[in-house]
Coordinates of N, CA, C and O in Angstrom, one line a residue:
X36 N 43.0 44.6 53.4 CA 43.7 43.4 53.8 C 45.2 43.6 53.6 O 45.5 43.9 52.4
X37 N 46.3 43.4 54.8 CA 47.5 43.8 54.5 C 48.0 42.1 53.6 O 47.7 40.9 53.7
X38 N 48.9 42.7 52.9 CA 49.4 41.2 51.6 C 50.5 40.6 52.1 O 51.1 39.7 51.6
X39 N 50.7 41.6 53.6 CA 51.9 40.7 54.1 C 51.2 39.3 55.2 O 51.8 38.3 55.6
X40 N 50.0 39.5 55.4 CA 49.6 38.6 56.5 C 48.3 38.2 56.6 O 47.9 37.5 57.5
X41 N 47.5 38.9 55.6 CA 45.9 39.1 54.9 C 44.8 39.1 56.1 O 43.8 38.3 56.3
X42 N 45.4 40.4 56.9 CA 44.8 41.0 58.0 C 44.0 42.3 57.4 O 44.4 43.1 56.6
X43 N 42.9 42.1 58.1 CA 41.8 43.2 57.6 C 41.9 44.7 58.3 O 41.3 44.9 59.3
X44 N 42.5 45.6 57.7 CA 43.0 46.7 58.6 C 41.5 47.4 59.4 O 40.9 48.0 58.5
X45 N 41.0 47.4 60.6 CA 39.9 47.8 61.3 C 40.7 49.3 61.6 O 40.6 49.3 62.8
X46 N 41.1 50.0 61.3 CA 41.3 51.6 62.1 C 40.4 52.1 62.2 O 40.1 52.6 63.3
X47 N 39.5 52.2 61.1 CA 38.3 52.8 61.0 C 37.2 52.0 60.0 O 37.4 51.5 59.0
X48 N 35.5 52.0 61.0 CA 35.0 51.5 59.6 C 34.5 51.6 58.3 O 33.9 50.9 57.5
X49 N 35.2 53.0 58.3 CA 35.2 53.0 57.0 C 35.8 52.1 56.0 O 35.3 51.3 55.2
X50 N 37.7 52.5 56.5 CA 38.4 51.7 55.8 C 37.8 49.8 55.5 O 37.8 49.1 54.5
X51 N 37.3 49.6 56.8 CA 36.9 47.9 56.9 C 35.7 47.7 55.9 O 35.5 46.6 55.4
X52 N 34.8 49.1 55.7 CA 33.7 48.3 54.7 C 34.8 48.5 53.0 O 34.8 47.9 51.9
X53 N 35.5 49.6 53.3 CA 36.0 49.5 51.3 C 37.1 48.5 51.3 O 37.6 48.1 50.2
X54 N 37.6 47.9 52.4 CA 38.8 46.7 52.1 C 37.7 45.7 51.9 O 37.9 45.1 50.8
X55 N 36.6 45.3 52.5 CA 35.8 44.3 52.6 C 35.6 44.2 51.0 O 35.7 43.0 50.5
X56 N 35.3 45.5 50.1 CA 34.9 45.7 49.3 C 35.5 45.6 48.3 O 34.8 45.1 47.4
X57 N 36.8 46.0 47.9 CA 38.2 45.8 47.4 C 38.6 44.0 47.6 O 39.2 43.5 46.6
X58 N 38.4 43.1 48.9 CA 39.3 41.8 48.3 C 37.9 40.7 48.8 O 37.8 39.8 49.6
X59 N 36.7 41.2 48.0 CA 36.3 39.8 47.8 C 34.7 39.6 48.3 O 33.8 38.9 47.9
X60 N 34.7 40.4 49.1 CA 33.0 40.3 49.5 C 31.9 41.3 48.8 O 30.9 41.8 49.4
X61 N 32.1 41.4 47.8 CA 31.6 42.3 46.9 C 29.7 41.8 46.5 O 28.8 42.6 46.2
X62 N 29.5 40.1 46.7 CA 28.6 39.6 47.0 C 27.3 39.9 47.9 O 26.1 40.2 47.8
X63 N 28.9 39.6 49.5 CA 28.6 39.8 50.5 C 27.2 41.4 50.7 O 26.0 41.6 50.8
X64 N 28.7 42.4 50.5 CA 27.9 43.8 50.4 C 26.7 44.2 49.7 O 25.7 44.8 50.1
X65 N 27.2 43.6 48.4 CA 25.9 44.1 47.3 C 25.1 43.6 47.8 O 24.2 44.1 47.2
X66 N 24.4 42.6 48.9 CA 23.7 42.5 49.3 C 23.1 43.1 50.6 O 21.9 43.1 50.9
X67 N 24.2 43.7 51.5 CA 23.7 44.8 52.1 C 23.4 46.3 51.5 O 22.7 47.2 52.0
X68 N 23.8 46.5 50.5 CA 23.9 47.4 50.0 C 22.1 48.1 49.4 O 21.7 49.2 49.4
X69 N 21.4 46.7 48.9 CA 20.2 46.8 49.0 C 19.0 47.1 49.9 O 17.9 47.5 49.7
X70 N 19.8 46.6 51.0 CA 19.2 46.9 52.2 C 18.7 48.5 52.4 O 19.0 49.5 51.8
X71 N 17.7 48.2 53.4 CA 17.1 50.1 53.3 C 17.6 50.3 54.9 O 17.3 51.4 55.3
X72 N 18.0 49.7 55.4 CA 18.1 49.8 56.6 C 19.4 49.1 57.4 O 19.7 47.9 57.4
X73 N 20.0 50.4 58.3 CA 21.2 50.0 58.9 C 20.8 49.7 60.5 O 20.6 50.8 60.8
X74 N 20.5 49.0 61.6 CA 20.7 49.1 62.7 C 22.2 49.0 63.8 O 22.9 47.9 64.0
X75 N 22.4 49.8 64.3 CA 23.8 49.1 65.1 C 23.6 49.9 66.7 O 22.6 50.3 67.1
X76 N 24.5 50.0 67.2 CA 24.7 50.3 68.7 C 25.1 51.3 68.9 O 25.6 51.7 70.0
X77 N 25.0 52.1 67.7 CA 25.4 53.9 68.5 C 26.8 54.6 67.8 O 27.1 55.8 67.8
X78 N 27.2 54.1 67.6 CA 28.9 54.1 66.9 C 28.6 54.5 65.9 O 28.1 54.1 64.9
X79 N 29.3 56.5 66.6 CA 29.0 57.1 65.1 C 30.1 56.9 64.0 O 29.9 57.2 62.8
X80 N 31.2 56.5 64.5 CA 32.4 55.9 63.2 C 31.9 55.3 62.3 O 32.2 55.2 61.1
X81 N 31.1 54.6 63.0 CA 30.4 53.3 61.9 C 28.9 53.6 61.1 O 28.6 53.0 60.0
X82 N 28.2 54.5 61.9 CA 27.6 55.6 61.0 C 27.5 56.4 59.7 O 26.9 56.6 58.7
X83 N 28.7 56.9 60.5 CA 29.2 58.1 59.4 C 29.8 57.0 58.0 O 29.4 57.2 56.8
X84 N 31.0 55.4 58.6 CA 31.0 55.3 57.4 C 30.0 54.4 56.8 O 30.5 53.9 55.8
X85 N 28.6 54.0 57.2 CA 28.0 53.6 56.3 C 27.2 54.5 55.7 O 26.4 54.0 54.9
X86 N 27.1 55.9 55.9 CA 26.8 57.1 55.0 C 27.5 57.2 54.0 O 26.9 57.5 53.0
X87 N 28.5 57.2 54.1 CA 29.7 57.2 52.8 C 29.6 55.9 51.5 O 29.7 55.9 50.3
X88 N 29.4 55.0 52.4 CA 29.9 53.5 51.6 C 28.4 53.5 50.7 O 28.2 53.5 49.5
X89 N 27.2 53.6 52.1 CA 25.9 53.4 51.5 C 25.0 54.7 51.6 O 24.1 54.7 52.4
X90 N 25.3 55.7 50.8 CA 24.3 56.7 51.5 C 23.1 56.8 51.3 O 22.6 57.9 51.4
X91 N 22.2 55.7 50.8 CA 20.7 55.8 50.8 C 20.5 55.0 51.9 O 19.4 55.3 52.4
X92 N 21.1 54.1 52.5 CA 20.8 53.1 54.2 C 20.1 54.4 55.2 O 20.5 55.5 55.5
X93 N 19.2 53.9 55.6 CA 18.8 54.6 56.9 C 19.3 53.9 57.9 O 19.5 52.7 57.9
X94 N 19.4 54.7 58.9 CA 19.8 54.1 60.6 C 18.8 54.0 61.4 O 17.8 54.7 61.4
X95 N 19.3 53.0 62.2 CA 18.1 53.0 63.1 C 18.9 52.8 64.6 O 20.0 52.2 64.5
X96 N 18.5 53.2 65.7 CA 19.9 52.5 66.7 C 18.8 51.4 67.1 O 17.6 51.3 67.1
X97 N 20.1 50.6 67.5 CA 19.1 49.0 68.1 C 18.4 49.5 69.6 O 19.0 50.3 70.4
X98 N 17.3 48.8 69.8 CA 16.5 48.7 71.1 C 17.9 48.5 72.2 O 18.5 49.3 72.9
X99 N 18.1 47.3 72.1 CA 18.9 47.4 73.5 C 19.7 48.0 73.9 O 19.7 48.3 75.1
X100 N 20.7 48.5 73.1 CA 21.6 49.5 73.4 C 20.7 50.8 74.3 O 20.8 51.2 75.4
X101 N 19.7 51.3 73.2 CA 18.8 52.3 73.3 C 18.3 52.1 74.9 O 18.7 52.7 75.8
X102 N 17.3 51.0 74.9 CA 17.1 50.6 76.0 C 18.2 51.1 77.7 O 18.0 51.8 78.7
X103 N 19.4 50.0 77.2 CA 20.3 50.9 78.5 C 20.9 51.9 78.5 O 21.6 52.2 79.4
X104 N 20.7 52.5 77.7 CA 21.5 53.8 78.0 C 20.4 54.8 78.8 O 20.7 55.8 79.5
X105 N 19.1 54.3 78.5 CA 18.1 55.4 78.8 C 17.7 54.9 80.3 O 17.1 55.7 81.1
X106 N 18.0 53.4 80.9 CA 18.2 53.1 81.9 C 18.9 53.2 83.1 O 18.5 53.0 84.2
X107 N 20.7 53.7 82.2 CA 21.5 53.7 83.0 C 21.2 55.4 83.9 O 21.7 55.7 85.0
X108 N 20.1 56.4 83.1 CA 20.1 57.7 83.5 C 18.9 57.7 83.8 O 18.2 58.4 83.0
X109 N 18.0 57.0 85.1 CA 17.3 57.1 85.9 C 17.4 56.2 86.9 O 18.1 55.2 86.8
X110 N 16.5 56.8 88.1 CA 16.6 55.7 89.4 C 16.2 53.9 89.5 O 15.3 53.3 89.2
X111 N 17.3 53.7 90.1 CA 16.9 52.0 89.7 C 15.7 51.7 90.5 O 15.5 50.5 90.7
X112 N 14.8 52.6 91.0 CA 13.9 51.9 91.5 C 12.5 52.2 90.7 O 11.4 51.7 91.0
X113 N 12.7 53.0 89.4 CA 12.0 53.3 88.1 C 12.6 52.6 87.1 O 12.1 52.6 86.0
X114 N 13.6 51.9 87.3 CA 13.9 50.9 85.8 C 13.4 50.0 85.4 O 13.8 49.4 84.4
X115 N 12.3 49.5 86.3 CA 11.5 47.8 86.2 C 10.5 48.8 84.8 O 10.5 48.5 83.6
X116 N 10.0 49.4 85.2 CA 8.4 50.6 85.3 C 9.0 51.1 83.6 O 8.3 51.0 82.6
X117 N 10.0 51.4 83.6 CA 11.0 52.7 81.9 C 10.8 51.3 81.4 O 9.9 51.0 80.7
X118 N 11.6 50.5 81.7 CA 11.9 49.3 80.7 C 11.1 48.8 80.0 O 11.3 48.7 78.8
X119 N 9.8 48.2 80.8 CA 8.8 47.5 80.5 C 8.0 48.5 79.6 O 7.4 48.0 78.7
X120 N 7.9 50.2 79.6 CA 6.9 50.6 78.4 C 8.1 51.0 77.4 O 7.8 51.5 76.3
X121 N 9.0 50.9 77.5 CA 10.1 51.0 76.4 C 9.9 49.9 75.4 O 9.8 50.0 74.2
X122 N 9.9 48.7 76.2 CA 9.4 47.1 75.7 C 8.0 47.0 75.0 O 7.8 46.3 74.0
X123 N 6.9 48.0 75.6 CA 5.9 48.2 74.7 C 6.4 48.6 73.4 O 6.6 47.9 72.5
X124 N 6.8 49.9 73.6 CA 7.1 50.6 72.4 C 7.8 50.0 71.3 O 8.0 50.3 70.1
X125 N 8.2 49.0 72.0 CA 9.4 48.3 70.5 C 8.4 47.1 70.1 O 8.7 46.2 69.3
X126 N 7.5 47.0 70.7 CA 6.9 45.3 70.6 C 5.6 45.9 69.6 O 5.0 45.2 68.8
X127 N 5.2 47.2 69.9 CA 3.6 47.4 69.4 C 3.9 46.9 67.6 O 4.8 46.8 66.9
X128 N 2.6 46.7 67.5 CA 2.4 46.4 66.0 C 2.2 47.3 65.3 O 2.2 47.2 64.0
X129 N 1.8 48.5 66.0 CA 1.8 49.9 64.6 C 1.9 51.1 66.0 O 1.6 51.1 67.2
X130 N 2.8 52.1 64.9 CA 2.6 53.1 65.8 C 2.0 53.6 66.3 O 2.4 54.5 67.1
X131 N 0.9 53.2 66.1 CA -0.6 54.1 66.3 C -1.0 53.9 67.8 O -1.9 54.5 68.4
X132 N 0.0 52.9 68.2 CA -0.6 52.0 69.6 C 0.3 53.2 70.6 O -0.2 53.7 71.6
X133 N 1.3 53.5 70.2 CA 2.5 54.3 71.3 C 1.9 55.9 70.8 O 2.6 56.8 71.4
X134 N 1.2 56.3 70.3 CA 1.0 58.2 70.3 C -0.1 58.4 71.4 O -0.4 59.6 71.7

């Protein structure tokens, strides 16, 4: 947080989770920090720094992102057909259903 204007410096997220962590959300975090599990959208900056900040968090990338990207690289006339067992896959109740 700059002390001239108590703006959260984002360059990197790294910097944003240890400023986060430094003025005040220390709550906040410690309670992600328990967490076992990170999901986000692919952003290895934001990866890498929740390896650093939390390095027992696992990652996971989120479905949707996952979803379009694996969409945008096949024929739109196969994307109804990808989508919908991709949608299985994230919906089933044990893995045992998708092997």
């Amino acid at each position: 947080m700059n002390e001239n204007n108590n703006i959260i410096s984002m360059d990197t997220p790294e910097n944003l989770l240890q400023e986060l962590l430094k003025k005040g959300a220390q709550q906040l975090l410690a309670q992600a920090i328990e967490a076992e599990l990170a999901i986000d959208d692919g952003a290895l900056d934001f990866w890498n720094a929740i390896t650093k900040v939390w390095p027992t968090t696992l990652h996971q990338r989120c479905w949707v992102h996952k979803t379009a990207n694996i969409l945008n690289k096949v024929p739109k006339s196969l994307q109804p057909k990808i989508k919908s067992r991709l949608q299985d896959i994230w919906m089933a109740k044990e893995l045992i259903h998708q092997i």
